[in-house]
Tab-separated table of C-alpha atoms in Angstrom:
chain	number	residue	atom	x	y	z
A	1	MET	CA	133.042	83.836	132.327
A	2	LYS	CA	131.539	87.046	130.844
A	3	ASN	CA	134.208	86.697	128.142
A	4	ARG	CA	132.334	83.197	127.229
A	5	LEU	CA	128.822	84.642	127.618
A	6	PHE	CA	130.279	87.251	125.138
A	7	LEU	CA	131.904	85.172	122.818
A	8	MET	CA	128.265	83.030	122.637
A	9	PHE	CA	126.566	86.279	122.202
A	10	LEU	CA	128.349	87.410	119.396
A	11	LEU	CA	128.409	83.405	117.895
A	12	LEU	CA	124.513	83.773	118.257
A	13	GLN	CA	124.153	87.197	116.726
A	14	CYS	CA	126.266	85.469	113.660
A	15	ILE	CA	123.550	82.443	113.117
A	16	ASN	CA	121.230	84.948	113.457
A	17	SER	CA	122.906	87.400	110.627
A	18	VAL	CA	123.648	83.953	108.283
A	19	ALA	CA	120.357	82.662	108.398
A	20	GLN	CA	118.609	86.311	108.118
A	21	ASN	CA	120.930	86.420	104.574
A	22	ARG	CA	119.719	83.068	103.320
A	23	ILE	CA	115.533	84.334	103.787
A	24	THR	CA	116.786	87.680	102.235
A	25	SER	CA	118.658	85.629	99.673
A	26	LYS	CA	115.789	83.457	98.885
A	27	VAL	CA	112.959	85.855	98.604
A	28	LYS	CA	114.923	88.043	96.426
A	29	MET	CA	115.613	84.902	94.058
A	30	ARG	CA	111.782	84.422	94.160
A	31	VAL	CA	111.118	87.788	92.846
A	32	ASP	CA	113.935	87.539	90.291
A	33	SER	CA	111.877	84.289	89.093
A	34	LEU	CA	108.482	85.693	89.209
A	35	VAL	CA	109.521	88.925	87.322
A	36	ASN	CA	111.199	87.183	84.593
A	37	ALA	CA	107.943	84.509	84.259
A	38	GLU	CA	105.735	87.634	83.755
A	39	MET	CA	108.001	89.471	81.490
A	40	LYS	CA	108.188	86.223	79.018
A	41	SER	CA	104.325	85.403	79.469
A	42	GLN	CA	103.123	89.307	78.882
A	43	ARG	CA	106.105	90.387	76.253
A	44	ILE	CA	107.361	92.680	78.260
A	45	PRO	CA	110.236	94.584	76.620
A	46	GLY	CA	111.376	96.457	79.878
A	47	LEU	CA	110.799	96.701	83.625
A	48	SER	CA	111.827	98.151	86.951
A	49	LEU	CA	111.259	97.158	90.654
A	50	ILE	CA	111.901	98.652	93.956
A	51	VAL	CA	111.174	96.884	97.532
A	52	VAL	CA	110.984	99.604	100.113
A	53	ARG	CA	110.870	98.380	103.500
A	54	ASP	CA	111.007	101.409	106.683
A	55	GLY	CA	112.023	103.748	104.473
A	56	LYS	CA	115.114	102.286	102.965
A	57	ILE	CA	115.483	100.267	99.426
A	58	ASP	CA	115.230	96.678	99.601
A	59	PHE	CA	115.443	95.413	96.952
A	60	VAL	CA	115.919	97.421	93.412
A	61	LYS	CA	116.802	96.073	90.070
A	62	GLY	CA	115.844	96.435	86.242
A	63	TYR	CA	114.995	94.022	83.726
A	64	GLY	CA	114.977	94.032	80.076
A	65	TYR	CA	115.448	96.775	77.967
A	66	SER	CA	114.287	100.652	78.335
A	67	ASN	CA	114.684	100.820	74.762
A	68	LEU	CA	114.548	97.823	71.818
A	69	GLU	CA	116.009	99.593	69.074
A	70	HIS	CA	119.261	100.320	70.732
A	71	LYS	CA	119.046	97.469	73.245
A	72	VAL	CA	119.525	99.780	76.315
A	73	PRO	CA	118.921	97.676	79.332
A	74	VAL	CA	116.657	98.811	82.512
A	75	LYS	CA	118.360	100.060	85.204
A	76	PRO	CA	117.121	101.582	88.619
A	77	GLU	CA	117.933	104.985	87.060
A	78	THR	CA	115.759	104.365	84.101
A	79	ILE	CA	112.840	106.816	84.035
A	80	PHE	CA	109.543	105.762	83.081
A	81	GLN	CA	106.302	107.071	83.078
A	82	ALA	CA	103.654	107.181	85.577
A	83	GLY	CA	100.548	107.495	84.214
A	84	SER	CA	97.928	108.220	86.990
A	85	VAL	CA	99.853	107.388	89.907
A	86	GLY	CA	101.241	110.861	89.273
A	87	LYS	CA	97.501	111.638	90.719
A	88	GLN	CA	98.701	110.911	94.283
A	89	PHE	CA	101.391	113.862	93.382
A	90	THR	CA	98.229	115.905	92.590
A	91	ALA	CA	96.428	115.143	95.746
A	92	PHE	CA	99.304	115.789	97.612
A	93	ALA	CA	99.757	119.264	95.720
A	94	VAL	CA	96.745	120.107	96.453
A	95	MET	CA	96.656	119.434	100.228
A	96	LEU	CA	99.875	121.540	100.876
A	97	LEU	CA	97.710	124.215	99.331
A	98	VAL	CA	95.087	123.588	101.829
A	99	GLN	CA	97.501	123.369	104.544
A	100	ASP	CA	98.324	126.447	103.521
A	101	GLY	CA	95.181	128.236	103.506
A	102	LYS	CA	94.957	128.831	99.942
A	103	ILE	CA	92.415	126.189	99.284
A	104	SER	CA	89.883	124.784	101.018
A	105	LEU	CA	88.369	121.332	100.141
A	106	ASP	CA	84.776	122.786	100.397
A	107	ASP	CA	85.473	125.858	97.725
A	108	LYS	CA	83.414	125.384	94.843
A	109	LEU	CA	84.561	125.234	91.215
A	110	THR	CA	82.923	128.629	90.469
A	111	LYS	CA	85.175	130.345	92.626
A	112	PHE	CA	87.647	128.922	90.183
A	113	PHE	CA	85.763	129.518	87.121
A	114	PRO	CA	82.990	131.933	87.345
A	115	ASP	CA	82.125	131.394	84.165
A	116	ALA	CA	80.832	127.624	84.679
A	117	PRO	CA	78.494	125.833	83.573
A	118	SER	CA	75.170	124.579	85.172
A	119	GLY	CA	75.920	121.901	87.645
A	120	TRP	CA	79.468	123.437	88.436
A	121	ASP	CA	78.175	125.206	91.453
A	122	SER	CA	77.757	122.747	93.765
A	123	ILE	CA	81.022	120.355	92.937
A	124	THR	CA	83.613	120.879	95.134
A	125	VAL	CA	87.378	120.785	95.578
A	126	ARG	CA	86.642	117.377	97.669
A	127	ASN	CA	84.690	115.977	94.642
A	128	LEU	CA	87.217	116.508	92.499
A	129	LEU	CA	90.154	114.767	94.945
A	130	ASN	CA	87.808	111.568	95.379
A	131	HIS	CA	85.972	110.806	91.781
A	132	THR	CA	82.546	112.159	93.210
A	133	SER	CA	82.145	115.096	90.955
A	134	GLY	CA	79.710	113.586	88.558
A	135	PHE	CA	82.340	114.533	85.592
A	136	GLY	CA	82.986	111.662	83.021
A	137	ASP	CA	85.932	111.544	81.547
A	138	TYR	CA	87.507	113.860	78.773
A	139	THR	CA	89.532	111.540	76.971
A	140	ASN	CA	86.842	109.942	75.305
A	141	ASN	CA	86.233	111.494	71.865
A	142	LEU	CA	88.987	113.900	72.398
A	143	ASN	CA	91.717	114.869	69.371
A	144	TYR	CA	94.802	114.122	70.683
A	145	ARG	CA	97.077	115.358	68.144
A	146	ALA	CA	95.596	119.469	69.239
A	147	ASN	CA	97.458	121.215	71.352
A	148	TYR	CA	95.633	123.017	74.115
A	149	THR	CA	96.386	125.584	77.325
A	150	GLU	CA	94.850	125.258	80.031
A	151	ASP	CA	91.973	127.674	79.071
A	152	SER	CA	91.141	125.718	75.759
A	153	LEU	CA	91.242	122.264	78.024
A	154	TYR	CA	88.743	124.018	80.182
A	155	GLN	CA	86.562	124.928	77.329
A	156	GLU	CA	86.512	121.350	76.133
A	157	PHE	CA	85.808	120.426	79.900
A	158	LYS	CA	82.864	122.727	79.607
A	159	LYS	CA	80.787	121.212	76.780
A	160	ARG	CA	80.906	117.667	78.745
A	161	PRO	CA	77.347	117.213	80.603
A	162	LEU	CA	77.880	116.054	84.315
A	163	ILE	CA	76.896	112.087	84.323
A	164	PHE	CA	75.317	111.806	87.749
A	165	LYS	CA	74.593	114.367	90.543
A	166	VAL	CA	77.374	115.622	93.381
A	167	GLY	CA	78.306	112.761	95.289
A	168	GLU	CA	75.734	110.269	94.426
A	169	LYS	CA	78.235	107.793	93.413
A	170	GLN	CA	82.192	107.596	92.729
A	171	GLN	CA	83.124	107.181	89.123
A	172	TYR	CA	86.952	107.502	88.294
A	173	SER	CA	87.648	110.682	86.078
A	174	ASN	CA	90.664	111.960	84.591
A	175	MET	CA	89.005	114.900	83.731
A	176	GLY	CA	88.623	116.070	87.406
A	177	TYR	CA	92.246	115.891	88.112
A	178	ALA	CA	92.846	117.598	85.129
A	179	THR	CA	90.681	120.190	86.473
A	180	LEU	CA	92.917	120.167	89.826
A	181	GLY	CA	95.945	120.946	87.705
A	182	ILE	CA	94.319	124.106	86.376
A	183	ILE	CA	92.674	125.173	89.437
A	184	MET	CA	96.614	125.023	91.198
A	185	SER	CA	97.783	126.998	88.734
A	186	LYS	CA	95.264	129.962	88.909
A	187	VAL	CA	95.801	129.841	92.685
A	188	THR	CA	99.748	129.838	92.905
A	189	GLY	CA	100.194	131.788	89.556
A	190	LYS	CA	102.695	128.889	88.348
A	191	PHE	CA	102.276	125.365	86.670
A	192	TYR	CA	101.103	122.909	88.453
A	193	GLY	CA	103.950	121.090	87.581
A	194	GLU	CA	106.683	124.151	88.677
A	195	PHE	CA	104.879	123.800	91.981
A	196	LEU	CA	105.110	120.179	92.782
A	197	LYS	CA	108.968	120.703	91.728
A	198	ASP	CA	109.313	123.228	94.551
A	199	ARG	CA	107.045	121.823	97.273
A	200	VAL	CA	107.706	118.238	96.607
A	201	PHE	CA	110.213	117.075	94.447
A	202	THR	CA	113.077	119.213	95.321
A	203	PRO	CA	112.449	118.761	99.395
A	204	LEU	CA	112.177	115.133	99.084
A	205	GLY	CA	115.354	114.928	97.118
A	206	MET	CA	113.234	113.170	93.887
A	207	THR	CA	115.910	114.517	91.159
A	208	THR	CA	114.059	112.645	88.431
A	209	ALA	CA	110.674	113.352	89.062
A	210	ARG	CA	109.349	116.063	86.592
A	211	ILE	CA	106.327	116.375	83.889
A	212	ILE	CA	106.767	114.535	80.396
A	213	THR	CA	108.541	116.852	77.793
A	214	GLU	CA	109.119	115.321	74.453
A	215	GLU	CA	111.971	118.417	73.389
A	216	ASP	CA	114.134	118.312	76.430
A	217	ILE	CA	117.029	116.110	76.704
A	218	VAL	CA	116.139	113.352	79.704
A	219	PRO	CA	118.593	110.792	80.455
A	220	ASN	CA	117.924	106.936	80.881
A	221	ARG	CA	114.452	107.833	79.471
A	222	ALA	CA	112.517	104.651	78.674
A	223	ALA	CA	110.601	103.927	75.380
A	224	GLY	CA	106.908	102.723	75.806
A	225	TYR	CA	105.670	99.891	73.349
A	226	ARG	CA	102.271	98.432	72.401
A	227	LEU	CA	101.121	95.251	71.432
A	228	LEU	CA	99.546	95.403	67.964
A	229	LYS	CA	98.528	92.167	66.367
A	230	ASP	CA	100.994	90.058	68.274
A	231	SER	CA	103.907	92.826	66.733
A	232	LEU	CA	105.646	95.175	69.218
A	233	LYS	CA	105.347	98.842	68.381
A	234	ASN	CA	106.265	102.191	69.483
A	235	GLN	CA	103.929	104.038	71.568
A	236	GLU	CA	101.024	106.392	69.916
A	237	TRP	CA	101.994	110.252	69.733
A	238	VAL	CA	99.800	112.640	71.435
A	239	SER	CA	100.353	116.269	71.211
A	240	PRO	CA	102.841	117.597	73.734
A	241	THR	CA	100.591	119.631	75.958
A	242	LEU	CA	98.495	116.178	76.322
A	243	ASN	CA	101.493	115.328	78.384
A	244	THR	CA	101.515	117.905	81.178
A	245	THR	CA	98.125	117.380	82.533
A	246	ALA	CA	97.539	116.734	85.926
A	247	ASP	CA	95.647	113.461	85.831
A	248	GLY	CA	99.046	111.516	85.449
A	249	SER	CA	101.736	112.943	83.282
A	250	MET	CA	105.292	112.066	85.107
A	251	TYR	CA	108.896	111.228	84.783
A	252	VAL	CA	110.367	109.399	87.635
A	253	THR	CA	112.690	106.790	88.552
A	254	ALA	CA	112.329	103.536	90.759
A	255	LEU	CA	115.066	105.071	93.009
A	256	ASP	CA	112.863	108.311	93.497
A	257	MET	CA	110.029	106.383	93.990
A	258	ALA	CA	111.722	105.095	97.122
A	259	LYS	CA	112.164	108.492	98.303
A	260	TRP	CA	108.519	109.309	98.051
A	261	GLU	CA	107.555	106.180	100.015
A	262	ALA	CA	110.027	106.877	102.315
A	263	ALA	CA	108.537	110.437	102.917
A	264	LEU	CA	104.832	108.843	102.777
A	265	ASN	CA	106.013	106.347	105.669
A	266	ALA	CA	107.690	109.544	107.872
A	267	GLU	CA	104.275	111.625	106.885
A	268	LYS	CA	106.354	114.582	106.008
A	269	LEU	CA	105.445	117.688	104.215
A	270	LEU	CA	102.041	117.430	105.423
A	271	LYS	CA	100.747	117.393	109.103
A	272	LYS	CA	98.981	114.215	110.189
A	273	ASP	CA	95.240	115.041	109.685
A	274	TYR	CA	95.752	115.710	105.735
A	275	TYR	CA	97.546	112.074	105.220
A	276	ASN	CA	94.406	110.720	107.200
A	277	MET	CA	92.338	112.795	104.928
A	278	MET	CA	94.450	111.331	102.163
A	279	TRP	CA	93.710	107.895	102.948
A	280	ALA	CA	90.032	107.899	104.328
A	281	PRO	CA	87.524	106.157	102.470
A	282	THR	CA	84.994	108.394	100.226
A	283	LYS	CA	81.379	108.327	102.140
A	284	LEU	CA	78.580	109.234	99.352
A	285	ASN	CA	75.219	110.963	99.812
A	286	ASP	CA	73.461	107.803	100.856
A	287	GLY	CA	76.200	106.937	103.521
A	288	THR	CA	78.126	104.266	102.133
A	289	ASN	CA	81.477	104.291	101.446
A	290	GLU	CA	83.722	104.207	98.403
A	291	ASN	CA	87.272	102.591	98.998
A	292	TYR	CA	89.087	105.768	97.340
A	293	GLY	CA	90.722	108.637	98.937
A	294	PHE	CA	92.881	111.415	97.643
A	295	GLY	CA	94.548	110.099	94.453
A	296	TRP	CA	94.503	106.913	96.322
A	297	SER	CA	92.542	103.635	95.799
A	298	ILE	CA	92.186	101.682	99.799
A	299	ASP	CA	92.126	97.950	99.827
A	300	SER	CA	92.141	95.412	102.501
A	301	VAL	CA	93.707	91.808	102.904
A	302	ASN	CA	92.975	89.622	106.022
A	303	ASP	CA	92.299	93.323	107.668
A	304	LYS	CA	95.323	95.004	106.713
A	305	ARG	CA	95.030	98.108	104.790
A	306	ILE	CA	96.552	98.087	101.502
A	307	LEU	CA	96.780	101.691	99.768
A	308	GLU	CA	97.475	101.185	96.072
A	309	HIS	CA	97.201	103.090	92.380
A	310	ASN	CA	97.528	101.769	88.867
A	311	GLY	CA	99.073	104.123	86.122
A	312	SER	CA	98.808	103.702	82.676
A	313	TRP	CA	99.865	105.877	79.266
A	314	GLN	CA	101.461	106.050	76.083
A	315	GLY	CA	102.908	102.262	76.193
A	316	PHE	CA	103.787	102.480	80.051
A	317	GLU	CA	102.319	100.668	83.160
A	318	CYS	CA	103.040	101.562	86.805
A	319	THR	CA	101.935	100.128	90.168
A	320	ILE	CA	102.362	101.277	93.520
A	321	LYS	CA	101.204	99.216	96.443
A	322	ARG	CA	101.614	100.443	100.203
A	323	TYR	CA	101.579	98.156	103.650
A	324	PRO	CA	101.381	100.760	106.102
A	325	GLU	CA	101.147	98.074	109.009
A	326	GLN	CA	104.663	96.509	107.891
A	327	LYS	CA	106.045	99.748	106.366
A	328	ILE	CA	106.494	98.257	103.529
A	329	ALA	CA	105.579	98.988	99.718
A	330	VAL	CA	105.885	97.999	96.137
A	331	VAL	CA	106.476	99.802	92.844
A	332	VAL	CA	106.755	98.564	89.323
A	333	PHE	CA	107.121	99.782	86.322
A	334	ALA	CA	106.785	98.479	82.215
A	335	ASN	CA	107.439	99.710	79.221
A	336	LEU	CA	104.468	98.287	77.734
A	337	LYS	CA	100.801	99.494	77.232
A	338	ARG	CA	98.231	96.823	79.339
A	339	ALA	CA	101.014	94.766	81.113
A	340	SER	CA	99.769	93.804	84.345
A	341	THR	CA	102.262	95.239	86.451
A	342	TYR	CA	99.521	95.276	89.441
A	343	LYS	CA	99.548	91.277	89.092
A	344	ILE	CA	103.674	91.531	89.589
A	345	ALA	CA	103.504	94.406	92.211
A	346	THR	CA	100.794	92.496	94.274
A	347	ARG	CA	102.654	89.092	94.047
A	348	VAL	CA	105.987	90.649	94.845
A	349	LEU	CA	104.308	92.420	98.321
A	350	ARG	CA	103.082	88.779	99.061
A	351	ILE	CA	106.318	86.998	98.905
A	352	TYR	CA	107.769	89.452	101.453
A	353	GLN	CA	104.279	89.310	103.698
A	354	PRO	CA	102.290	85.926	102.731
A	355	GLU	CA	99.377	87.102	105.116
A	356	LEU	CA	98.452	89.354	102.493
A	357	SER	CA	98.459	85.959	99.872
A	358	ILE	CA	93.964	85.733	99.750
A	359	ALA	CA	94.411	82.029	100.074
A	360	SER	CA	94.903	83.159	103.862
A	361	VAL	CA	92.007	84.630	104.182
A	362	LYS	CA	89.075	82.982	106.264
A	363	THR	CA	85.598	82.333	104.493
A	364	ILE	CA	82.416	82.932	106.127
A	365	SER	CA	78.926	80.975	106.273
A	366	ASP	CA	77.361	81.043	103.364
A	367	THR	CA	73.783	81.944	103.572
A	368	GLU	CA	73.148	83.365	99.876
A	369	PRO	CA	74.089	79.397	97.990
A	370	GLY	CA	72.126	81.069	95.256
A	371	VAL	CA	74.153	84.138	94.709
A	372	THR	CA	77.308	81.815	94.850
A	373	LYS	CA	75.765	79.700	91.868
A	374	ARG	CA	75.373	82.976	90.113
A	375	VAL	CA	79.166	83.471	89.944
A	376	ASN	CA	80.337	80.262	89.650
A	377	GLU	CA	78.096	80.409	86.535
A	378	PHE	CA	79.624	83.313	85.581
A	379	ILE	CA	82.865	82.199	85.431
A	380	ILE	CA	82.138	79.180	83.465
A	381	ASN	CA	80.035	81.016	80.652
A	382	VAL	CA	83.042	84.084	80.746
A	383	THR	CA	85.548	80.904	80.314
A	384	GLU	CA	83.154	79.030	77.408
A	385	LYS	CA	82.880	82.440	76.007
A	386	LYS	CA	79.034	82.227	76.602
A	387	LEU	CA	78.767	85.323	78.594
A	388	ARG	CA	75.044	86.139	78.523
A	389	ALA	CA	73.570	89.962	78.668
A	390	ASP	CA	70.920	88.593	80.923
A	391	GLN	CA	73.435	88.308	83.868
A	392	LEU	CA	74.598	92.164	83.907
A	393	ALA	CA	73.501	95.454	84.691
A	394	THR	CA	73.038	97.498	81.258
A	395	GLU	CA	75.958	99.459	81.889
A	396	LEU	CA	78.300	97.116	82.848
A	397	ALA	CA	76.859	94.699	79.543
A	398	ARG	CA	77.258	97.583	77.116
A	399	GLU	CA	81.295	97.497	78.644
A	400	ILE	CA	82.078	93.948	78.465
A	401	MET	CA	79.645	91.836	76.031
A	402	ASP	CA	81.526	92.363	73.231
A	403	SER	CA	83.897	90.044	71.004
A	404	THR	CA	87.324	91.583	72.468
A	405	MET	CA	86.566	91.737	75.981
A	406	GLN	CA	84.714	87.758	75.701
A	407	GLU	CA	87.715	86.932	74.181
A	408	ARG	CA	90.182	88.358	76.673
A	409	GLY	CA	88.347	87.291	79.783
A	410	SER	CA	88.115	83.738	78.208
A	411	ASP	CA	92.033	83.737	77.837
A	412	TYR	CA	92.095	85.500	81.325
A	413	PHE	CA	90.110	82.288	82.958
A	414	LYS	CA	91.629	79.543	81.109
A	415	SER	CA	95.412	80.617	81.933
A	416	LYS	CA	94.521	79.784	85.582
A	417	GLY	CA	93.688	76.355	84.917
A	418	LYS	CA	90.346	74.278	85.567
A	419	PHE	CA	87.730	75.930	87.436
A	420	LEU	CA	87.328	74.126	90.799
A	421	LYS	CA	84.689	76.494	93.161
A	422	SER	CA	84.483	79.500	95.181
A	423	GLU	CA	84.837	80.577	98.236
A	424	LEU	CA	82.602	83.272	100.136
A	425	LEU	CA	85.175	85.500	102.298
A	426	SER	CA	82.801	88.468	102.906
A	427	ARG	CA	79.408	89.938	102.074
A	428	LYS	CA	78.415	93.819	102.454
A	429	GLU	CA	74.986	95.773	102.077
A	430	LEU	CA	75.906	98.895	99.991
A	431	GLY	CA	73.333	101.953	98.743
A	432	ASN	CA	70.540	101.319	96.136
A	433	ASP	CA	69.994	98.087	97.409
A	434	ASN	CA	73.018	96.357	95.968
A	435	ARG	CA	75.707	94.227	97.822
A	436	GLU	CA	79.389	93.512	97.366
A	437	TYR	CA	80.747	89.661	98.032
A	438	ARG	CA	84.346	88.635	97.762
A	439	TYR	CA	84.602	85.565	96.779
A	440	ARG	CA	88.366	83.086	96.139
A	441	LEU	CA	88.131	81.556	93.281
A	442	LEU	CA	89.911	78.237	93.225
A	443	PHE	CA	91.488	76.865	90.027
A	444	SER	CA	93.629	73.961	89.248
A	445	LYS	CA	96.364	76.653	88.871
A	446	GLU	CA	96.120	79.106	90.864
A	447	ILE	CA	93.627	80.971	93.317
A	448	LEU	CA	92.174	84.465	92.467
A	449	GLY	CA	90.433	86.840	94.203
A	450	LEU	CA	86.880	88.436	93.291
A	451	MET	CA	84.855	91.045	94.240
A	452	ILE	CA	81.424	91.028	92.833
A	453	GLN	CA	78.503	93.583	93.135
A	454	PHE	CA	74.543	92.151	92.518
A	455	ASN	CA	71.638	94.832	92.306
A	456	LYS	CA	68.316	94.027	93.959
A	457	GLU	CA	67.381	92.337	90.796
A	458	ASN	CA	70.179	90.335	90.919
A	459	LYS	CA	72.173	91.685	88.139
A	460	ILE	CA	76.091	91.991	88.110
A	461	VAL	CA	76.793	95.742	87.881
A	462	ASP	CA	80.874	95.582	89.036
A	463	LEU	CA	83.534	93.422	89.417
A	464	GLN	CA	87.017	92.952	89.475
A	465	THR	CA	89.445	90.074	89.740
A	466	SER	CA	92.629	89.823	92.152
A	467	GLU	CA	96.033	87.741	92.057
């Protein structure tokens, strides 16, 4: 009897194993199909994708070419630029220094820059980490071909006026993170990239991760590309020193990003409290929250928290999306400027975790049909290239009213098919009498998510779509 039960147990295990293998194989076929279709439609030369579950690689694959001139295929070992995904490494390094007691999140910038311009005396390290400093972006009107030292960059930063009061709002700032790199050099006495190597990359076994270099021989380095008048061109050249700033200047492979995810999942190197600080929303002066921590964007679908970030630089795009509740992460690299790695990473994560699909989110009662009507009119106007400035707040109108942006918006929505309707998913009050709404947009071919914010005059002040 015991032998029969044991044999039955083994048989059930075999059946379950076969079934699980079929599910896994089906999932990976869907991922392959998705990636190949997106590479074709977006004209991406090469792409690297990795899925990490519970600290272990579940799926990793290279697609297309890392170098078109030599027809070099992308492999898991191919090195891509990470762009602003590197900000999470800068933030992590700063938190290591906080843990060491060498920096405080409340340290004012004048501690590190005694000759700082007026206004910097109220900006803290925390404000740089969560983009509430009032800094703009130094990349505007910058000579990309000039060589800079950390001091000459600082002198450039000093010329840039603050664009809002500290903590008043949140605005993404590369200048803030580049400044953090300079601060780290002052505190440690070494280049921030060396500190990352010593305290993060080497301890985690990330053997390919490093700051960008033009002169070194870097095995398996991918080339970056851009589309210009429908033709693929090489990335634009910038001075080597601009490829070493702490706002996102990293080489890394998908395999090393798996080691990074495993470390985050196990909360290595930093105490739990510091992880919690990195992944907490930012509270503004008026008490409202913004969904950005320290080097990480914070999102949620069906009340499931998603930690994510995009990167874009020199003909490369990168996205990391983490779903901590299920200990799963997706990282996508592409060697084409403006390729939507975010779209691919989002859809791959949904293949693995269907509960994250926008289609599964429950609707709420729509008590403001007038707002929904404005949203529908906006979608239709964008699709038909009839966008009206009177629908938009002044700042947003300046960004999206030009003909190029209208063309892109129209093409984007048309690719989803005929617009059918919108469904309200959430509503919340923001500061300054602004309101934020999240909708599900139903098209004949696809379903999109939409975050849209209105001010008290019912003008659109911000919006973002998700797929």
